[in-house]
Coordinates of C-alpha atoms and ligand atoms in Angstrom, one line a residue:
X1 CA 120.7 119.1 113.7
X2 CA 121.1 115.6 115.8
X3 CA 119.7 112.4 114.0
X4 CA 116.5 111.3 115.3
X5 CA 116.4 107.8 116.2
X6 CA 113.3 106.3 117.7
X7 CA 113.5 102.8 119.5
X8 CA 111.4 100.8 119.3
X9 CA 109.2 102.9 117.0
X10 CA 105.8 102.4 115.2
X11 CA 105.1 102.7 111.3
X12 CA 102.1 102.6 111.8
X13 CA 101.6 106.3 110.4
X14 CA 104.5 105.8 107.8
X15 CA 102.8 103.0 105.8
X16 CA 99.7 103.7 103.3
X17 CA 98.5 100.5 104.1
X18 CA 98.1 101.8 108.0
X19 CA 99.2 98.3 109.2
X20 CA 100.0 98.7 112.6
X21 CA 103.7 97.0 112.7
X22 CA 107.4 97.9 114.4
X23 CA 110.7 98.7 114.1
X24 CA 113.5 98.0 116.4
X25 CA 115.2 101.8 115.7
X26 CA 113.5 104.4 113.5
X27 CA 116.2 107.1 111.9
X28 CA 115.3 110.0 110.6
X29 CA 116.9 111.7 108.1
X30 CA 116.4 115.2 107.3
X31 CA 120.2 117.2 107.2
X32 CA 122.7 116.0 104.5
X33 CA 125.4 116.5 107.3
X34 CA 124.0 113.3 109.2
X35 CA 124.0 111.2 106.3
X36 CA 127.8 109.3 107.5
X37 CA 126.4 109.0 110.6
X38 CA 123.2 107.3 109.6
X39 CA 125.2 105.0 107.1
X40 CA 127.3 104.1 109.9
X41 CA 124.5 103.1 111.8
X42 CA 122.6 100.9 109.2
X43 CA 126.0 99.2 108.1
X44 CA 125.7 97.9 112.1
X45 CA 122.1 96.8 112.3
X46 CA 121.1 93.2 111.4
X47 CA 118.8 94.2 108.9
X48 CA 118.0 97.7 107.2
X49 CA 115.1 99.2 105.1
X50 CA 114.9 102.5 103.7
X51 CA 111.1 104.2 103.8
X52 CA 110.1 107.4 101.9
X53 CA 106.9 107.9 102.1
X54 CA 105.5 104.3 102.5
X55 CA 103.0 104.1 100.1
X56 CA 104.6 100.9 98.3
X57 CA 105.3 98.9 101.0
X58 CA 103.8 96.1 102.7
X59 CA 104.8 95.7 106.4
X60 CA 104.1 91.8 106.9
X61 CA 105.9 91.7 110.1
X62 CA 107.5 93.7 112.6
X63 CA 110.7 95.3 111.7
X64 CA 113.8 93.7 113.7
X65 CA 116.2 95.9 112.1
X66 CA 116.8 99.8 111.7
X67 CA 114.3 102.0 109.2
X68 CA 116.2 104.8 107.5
X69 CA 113.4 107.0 107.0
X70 CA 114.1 109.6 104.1
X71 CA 113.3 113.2 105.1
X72 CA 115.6 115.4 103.2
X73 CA 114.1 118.7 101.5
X74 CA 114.6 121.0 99.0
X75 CA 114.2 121.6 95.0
X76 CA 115.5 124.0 92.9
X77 CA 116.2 124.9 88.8
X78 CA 119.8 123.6 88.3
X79 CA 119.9 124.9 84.2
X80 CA 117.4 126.5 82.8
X81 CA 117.9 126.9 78.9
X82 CA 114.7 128.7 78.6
X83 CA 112.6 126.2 76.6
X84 CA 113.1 123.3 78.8
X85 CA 115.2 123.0 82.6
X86 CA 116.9 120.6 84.5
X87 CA 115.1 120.5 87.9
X88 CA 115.9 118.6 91.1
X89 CA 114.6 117.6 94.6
X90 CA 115.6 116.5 97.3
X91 CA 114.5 112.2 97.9
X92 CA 112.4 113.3 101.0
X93 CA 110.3 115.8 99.1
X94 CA 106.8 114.7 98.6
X95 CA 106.3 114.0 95.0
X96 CA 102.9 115.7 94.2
X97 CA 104.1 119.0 96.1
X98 CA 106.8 118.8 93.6
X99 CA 104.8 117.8 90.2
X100 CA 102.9 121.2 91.4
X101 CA 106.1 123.3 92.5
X102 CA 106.9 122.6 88.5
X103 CA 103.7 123.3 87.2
X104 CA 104.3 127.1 89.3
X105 CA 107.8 127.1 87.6
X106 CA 105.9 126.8 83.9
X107 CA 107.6 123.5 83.4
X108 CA 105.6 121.1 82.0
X109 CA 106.4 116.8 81.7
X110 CA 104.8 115.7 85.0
X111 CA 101.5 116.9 84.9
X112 CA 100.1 113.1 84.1
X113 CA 101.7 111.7 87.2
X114 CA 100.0 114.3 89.8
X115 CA 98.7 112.8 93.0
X116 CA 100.7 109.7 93.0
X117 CA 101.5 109.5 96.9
X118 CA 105.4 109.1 98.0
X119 CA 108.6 110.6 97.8
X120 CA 110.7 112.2 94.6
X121 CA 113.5 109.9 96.6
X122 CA 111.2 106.8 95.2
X123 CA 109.8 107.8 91.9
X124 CA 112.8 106.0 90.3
X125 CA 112.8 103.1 92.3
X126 CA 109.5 101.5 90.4
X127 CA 110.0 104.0 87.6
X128 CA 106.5 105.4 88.5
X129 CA 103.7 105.8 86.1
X130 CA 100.0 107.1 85.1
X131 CA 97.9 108.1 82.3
X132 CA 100.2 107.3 79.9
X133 CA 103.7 108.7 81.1
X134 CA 106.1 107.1 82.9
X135 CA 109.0 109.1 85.0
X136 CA 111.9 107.4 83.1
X137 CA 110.4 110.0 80.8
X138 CA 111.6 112.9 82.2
X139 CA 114.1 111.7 84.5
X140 CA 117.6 113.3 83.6
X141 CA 120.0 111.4 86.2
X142 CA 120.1 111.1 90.2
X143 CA 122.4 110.9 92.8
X144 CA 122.4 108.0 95.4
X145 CA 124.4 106.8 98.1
X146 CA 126.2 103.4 98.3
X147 CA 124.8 102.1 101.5
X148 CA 128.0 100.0 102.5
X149 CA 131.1 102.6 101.5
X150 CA 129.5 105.7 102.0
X151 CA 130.6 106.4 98.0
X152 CA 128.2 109.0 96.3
X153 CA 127.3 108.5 92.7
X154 CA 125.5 110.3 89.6
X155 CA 123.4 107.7 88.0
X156 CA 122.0 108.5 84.2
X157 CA 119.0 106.2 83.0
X158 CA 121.2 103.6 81.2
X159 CA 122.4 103.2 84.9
X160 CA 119.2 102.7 86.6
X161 CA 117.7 100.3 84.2
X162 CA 114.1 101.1 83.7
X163 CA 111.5 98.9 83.0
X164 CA 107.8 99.0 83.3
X165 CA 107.5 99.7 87.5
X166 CA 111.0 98.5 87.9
X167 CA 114.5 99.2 87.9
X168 CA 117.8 98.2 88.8
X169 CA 117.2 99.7 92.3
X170 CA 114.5 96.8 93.1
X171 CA 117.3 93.8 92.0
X172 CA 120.0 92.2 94.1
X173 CA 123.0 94.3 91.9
X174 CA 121.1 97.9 92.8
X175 CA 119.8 97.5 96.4
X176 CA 122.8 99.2 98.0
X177 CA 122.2 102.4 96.5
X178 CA 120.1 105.0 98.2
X179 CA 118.4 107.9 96.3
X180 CA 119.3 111.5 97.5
X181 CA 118.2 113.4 95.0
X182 CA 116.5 113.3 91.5
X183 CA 116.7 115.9 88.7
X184 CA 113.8 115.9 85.6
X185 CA 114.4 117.4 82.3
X186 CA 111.1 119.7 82.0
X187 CA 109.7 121.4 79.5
X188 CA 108.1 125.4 78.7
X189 CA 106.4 124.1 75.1
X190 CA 103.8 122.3 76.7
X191 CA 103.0 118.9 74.9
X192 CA 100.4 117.1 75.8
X193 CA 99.8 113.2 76.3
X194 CA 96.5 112.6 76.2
X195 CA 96.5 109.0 75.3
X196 CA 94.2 107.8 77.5
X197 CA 90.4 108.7 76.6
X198 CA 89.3 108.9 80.3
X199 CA 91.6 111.9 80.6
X200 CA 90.9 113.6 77.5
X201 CA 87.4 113.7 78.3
X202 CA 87.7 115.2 81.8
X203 CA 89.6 118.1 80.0
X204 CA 86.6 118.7 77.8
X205 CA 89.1 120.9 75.7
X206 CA 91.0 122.3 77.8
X207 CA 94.6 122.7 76.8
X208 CA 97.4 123.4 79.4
X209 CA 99.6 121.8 81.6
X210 CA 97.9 123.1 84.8
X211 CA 94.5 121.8 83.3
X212 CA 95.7 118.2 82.5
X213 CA 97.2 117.9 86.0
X214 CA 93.7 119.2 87.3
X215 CA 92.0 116.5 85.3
X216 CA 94.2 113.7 86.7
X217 CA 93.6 114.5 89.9
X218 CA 90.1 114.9 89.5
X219 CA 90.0 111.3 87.5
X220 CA 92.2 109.8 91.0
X221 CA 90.2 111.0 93.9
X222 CA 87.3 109.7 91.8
X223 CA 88.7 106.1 91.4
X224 CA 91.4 105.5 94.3
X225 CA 90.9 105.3 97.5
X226 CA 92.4 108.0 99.7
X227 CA 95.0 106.5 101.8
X228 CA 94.2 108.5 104.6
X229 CA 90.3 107.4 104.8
X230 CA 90.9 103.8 103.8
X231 CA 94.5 102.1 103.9
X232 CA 96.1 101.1 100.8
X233 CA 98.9 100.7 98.9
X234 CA 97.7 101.5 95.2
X235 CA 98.3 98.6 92.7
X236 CA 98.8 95.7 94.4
X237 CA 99.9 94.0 91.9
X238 CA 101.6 94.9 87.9
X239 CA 100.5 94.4 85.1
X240 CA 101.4 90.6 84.0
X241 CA 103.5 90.6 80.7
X242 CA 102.7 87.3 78.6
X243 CA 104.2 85.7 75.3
X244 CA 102.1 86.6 72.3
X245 CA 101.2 83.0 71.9
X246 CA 99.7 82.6 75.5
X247 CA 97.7 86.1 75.2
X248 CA 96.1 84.7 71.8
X249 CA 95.1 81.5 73.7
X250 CA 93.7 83.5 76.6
X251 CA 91.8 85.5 74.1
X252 CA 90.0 82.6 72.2
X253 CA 89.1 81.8 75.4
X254 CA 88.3 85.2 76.9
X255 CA 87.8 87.5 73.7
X256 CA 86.2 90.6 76.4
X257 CA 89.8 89.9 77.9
X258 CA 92.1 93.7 77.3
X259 CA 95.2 93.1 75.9
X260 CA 98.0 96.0 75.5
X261 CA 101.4 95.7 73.5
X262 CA 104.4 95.9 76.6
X263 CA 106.1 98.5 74.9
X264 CA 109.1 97.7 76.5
X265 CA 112.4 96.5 76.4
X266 CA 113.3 94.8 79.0
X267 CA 109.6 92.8 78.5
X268 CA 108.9 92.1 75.3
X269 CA 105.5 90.6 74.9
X270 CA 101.7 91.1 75.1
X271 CA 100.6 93.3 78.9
X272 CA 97.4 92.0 80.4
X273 CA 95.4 93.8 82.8
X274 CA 95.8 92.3 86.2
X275 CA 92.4 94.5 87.6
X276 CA 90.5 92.3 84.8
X277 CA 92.0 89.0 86.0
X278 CA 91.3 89.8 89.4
X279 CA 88.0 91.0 89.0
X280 CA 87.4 88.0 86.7
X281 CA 88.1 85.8 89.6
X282 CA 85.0 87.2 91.9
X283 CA 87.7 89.3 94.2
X284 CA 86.2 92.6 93.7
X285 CA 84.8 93.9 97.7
X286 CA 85.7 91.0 99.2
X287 CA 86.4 91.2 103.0
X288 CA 87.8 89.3 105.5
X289 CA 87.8 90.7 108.8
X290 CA 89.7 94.0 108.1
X291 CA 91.8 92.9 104.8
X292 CA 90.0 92.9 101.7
X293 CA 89.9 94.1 98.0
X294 CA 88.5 97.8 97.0
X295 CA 84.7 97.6 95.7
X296 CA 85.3 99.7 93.2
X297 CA 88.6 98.4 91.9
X298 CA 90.2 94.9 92.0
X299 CA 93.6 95.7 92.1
X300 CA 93.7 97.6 95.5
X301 CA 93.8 95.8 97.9
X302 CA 92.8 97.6 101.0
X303 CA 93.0 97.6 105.0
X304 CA 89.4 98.5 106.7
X305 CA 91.5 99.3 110.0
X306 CA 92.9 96.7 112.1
X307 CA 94.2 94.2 109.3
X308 CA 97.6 93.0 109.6
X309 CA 100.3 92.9 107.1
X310 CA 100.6 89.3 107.3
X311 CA 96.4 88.8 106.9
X312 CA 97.0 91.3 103.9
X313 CA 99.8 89.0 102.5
X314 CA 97.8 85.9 102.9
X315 CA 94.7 87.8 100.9
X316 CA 97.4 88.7 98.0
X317 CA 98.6 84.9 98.2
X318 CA 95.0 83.3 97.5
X319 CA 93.9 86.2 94.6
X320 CA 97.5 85.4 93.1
X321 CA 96.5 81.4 93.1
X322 CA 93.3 82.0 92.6
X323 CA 94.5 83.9 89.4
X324 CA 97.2 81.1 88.1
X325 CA 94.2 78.2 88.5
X326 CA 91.6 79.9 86.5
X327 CA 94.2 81.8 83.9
X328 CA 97.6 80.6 84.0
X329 CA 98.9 83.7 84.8
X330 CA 101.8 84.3 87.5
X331 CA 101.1 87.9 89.2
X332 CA 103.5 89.6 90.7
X333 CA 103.6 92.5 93.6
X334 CA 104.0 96.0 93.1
X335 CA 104.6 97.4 96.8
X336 CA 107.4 95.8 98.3
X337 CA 106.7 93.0 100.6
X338 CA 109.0 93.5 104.1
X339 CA 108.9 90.1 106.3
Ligands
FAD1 C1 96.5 105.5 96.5 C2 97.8 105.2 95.8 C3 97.9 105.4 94.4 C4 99.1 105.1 93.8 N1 99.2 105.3 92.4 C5 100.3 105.0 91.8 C6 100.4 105.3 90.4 O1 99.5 105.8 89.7 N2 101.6 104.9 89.8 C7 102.7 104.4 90.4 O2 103.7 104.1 89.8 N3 102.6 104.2 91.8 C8 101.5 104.4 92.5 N4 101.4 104.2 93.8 C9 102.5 103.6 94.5 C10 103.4 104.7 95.2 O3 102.8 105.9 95.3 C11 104.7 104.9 94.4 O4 105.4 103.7 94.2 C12 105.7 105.8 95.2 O5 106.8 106.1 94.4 C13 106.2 105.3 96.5 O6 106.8 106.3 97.2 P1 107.2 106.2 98.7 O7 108.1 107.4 99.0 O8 105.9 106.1 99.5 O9 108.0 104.9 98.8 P2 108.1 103.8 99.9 O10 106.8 103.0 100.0 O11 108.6 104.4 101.2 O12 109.2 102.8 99.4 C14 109.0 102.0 98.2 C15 110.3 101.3 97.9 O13 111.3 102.3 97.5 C16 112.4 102.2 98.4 N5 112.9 103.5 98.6 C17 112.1 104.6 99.1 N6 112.8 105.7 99.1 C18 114.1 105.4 98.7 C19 115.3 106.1 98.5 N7 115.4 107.4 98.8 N8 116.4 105.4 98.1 C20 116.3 104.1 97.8 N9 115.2 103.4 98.0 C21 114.1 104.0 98.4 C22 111.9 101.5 99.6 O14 112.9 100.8 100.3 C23 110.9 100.5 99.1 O15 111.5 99.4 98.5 C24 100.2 104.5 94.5 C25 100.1 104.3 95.9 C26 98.9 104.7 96.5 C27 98.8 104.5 98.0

């Protein structure tokens, strides 16, 4: 099959966020075969962004370069040792078909992170995470493209670097490479994590894989807003992580204020909720024109139709200062922020 290139094209249905921006050329890729061809094509073009599923992105501007839109499918059991697999998809594979393709395969290990919007092809890029588990996980290795010499590579997790929503794939040394495919070490002994009380009450006892996965995804279409009814991007912004001596300070101060150990290596520290700051800081159902901040959570921001990405930027801009004044704290974006 031909590559499909589109230009100009809109992304306006390719971005979560529903903001209605463009791209000078649009390729689709869907066949392995075209893969040179569309590498060829980005190494020419001024600029270049690759889009899965665009639910982590913020368009603040048209696109004056070439999107390399991720669309190719498949999944399959590579090893199966009977207790536990090796299972892998393709990066344009939509991640919650997959978490439930696994579930039909009586592999267990991503039941937690159902309903998370997006592509398998991007679950490493931000190391995705929910009720309690985080893919690093159950990620066994992927393979990804170098963008400028066409050289394929199997990267292990000491490769990609995962942190808390990050990897090396979101830093200068890791941008060239472009996920193909990811394979998950899964599990038949199911084992639950059930760390998060929310969850473990929606199960009201129940105890299997399929069940927990139903409970999420209950628990999400209660809280976030649906993408498709109400733009968004999820999280607009991570958790902040803060020294130990700056958290106890806050908490003299604020002693309502939730504090969580960062659990994590590459962060060392004390996490803070960013929903709390925000909310602290009057943001919760505010609106201006069509940008604003989700009513019933302060860390979504949200498009009522016909913001732009640049009017959604500025809102993220003032809730970050506003956040810095009243708590010292620097917040950071989740979604990636294309200018
Ligand atoms: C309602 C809602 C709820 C959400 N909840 C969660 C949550 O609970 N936990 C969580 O972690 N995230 C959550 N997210 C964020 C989002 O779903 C994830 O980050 C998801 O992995 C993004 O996938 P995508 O395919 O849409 O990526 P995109 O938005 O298309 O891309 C995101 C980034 O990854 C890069 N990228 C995409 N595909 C590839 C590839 N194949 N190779 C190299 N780079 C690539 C892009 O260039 C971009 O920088 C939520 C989003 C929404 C809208």
């Amino acid at each position: 099959m031909a590559l499909r290139i589109d230009e100009p094209a809109s992304l306006k249905a390719l971005n979560s966020f529903g903001v209605a921006a463009r791209a000078a050329r649009l390729i689709t890729l869907d066949d392995p075969a075209d893969l040179d061809a569309a590498l060829a094509l980005i190494a020419r073009a001024p600029r270049a962004l690759v889009l899965g599923g665009g639910s982590n992105l913020l368009l603040a501007a048209d696109f004056e370069g070439t999107v390399l839109r991720i669309a190719l499918r498949g999944r399959r059991i590579v090893f199966d040792e009977g207790h536990a697999a090796i299972v892998e998809a393709a990066a344009g594979e939509n991640w919650h078909d997959f978490v439930c393709w696994s579930l039909d395969q009586g592999l267990s290990g991503l039941e937690n992170l159902s309903l998370i919007p997006g592509t398998v092809g991007a679950s490493p890029i931000q190391n995705i995470g929910a009720y309690g588990v985080e893919m690093r996980e159950r990620f066994d290795s992927l393979e990804a493209v170098d963008r400028r010499s066409g050289e394929r590579r199997r990267l292990l997790a000491g490769d990609c670097r995962f942190g808390y929503r990050d990897s090396i794939f979101k830093h200068p040394e890791g941008a060239h490479w472009i996920v193909l495919s990811v394979r998950f070490r899964l599990s038949r002994r199911f084992e639950p994590r059930l760390d998060y009380g929310e969850l473990r009450a929606e199960l009201a006892g129940a105890r299997d894989a399929g069940a927990v996965a139903a409970a999420v995804i209950a628990i999400r279409r209660r809280k976030l807003p649906d993408p498709v009814v109400l733009g968004n991007a999820g999280s607009f912004f991570r958790n902040p992580v803060v020294d130990a001596a700056q958290a106890d300070a806050l908490a003299r101060r604020h002693p309502d204020m939730p504090r969580y150990p960062a659990d994590d290596d590459r962060s060392p520290g004390v996490k803070l909720s960013a929903g709390w700051l925000i909310d602290r800081c009057g943001w919760k159902g505010f609106r201006e024109g069509d940008a604003g901040v989700h009513d019933r959570h302060a860390l979504v921001l949200v498009n009522h139709g016909a913001a732009t990405g640049a009017q959604l930027l500025a809102l993220a801009e003032r809730i970050r200062d506003s956040v810095r004044e009243r708590f010292g704290v620097e917040l950071e974006p989740e979604p990636t922020i294309v200018r």
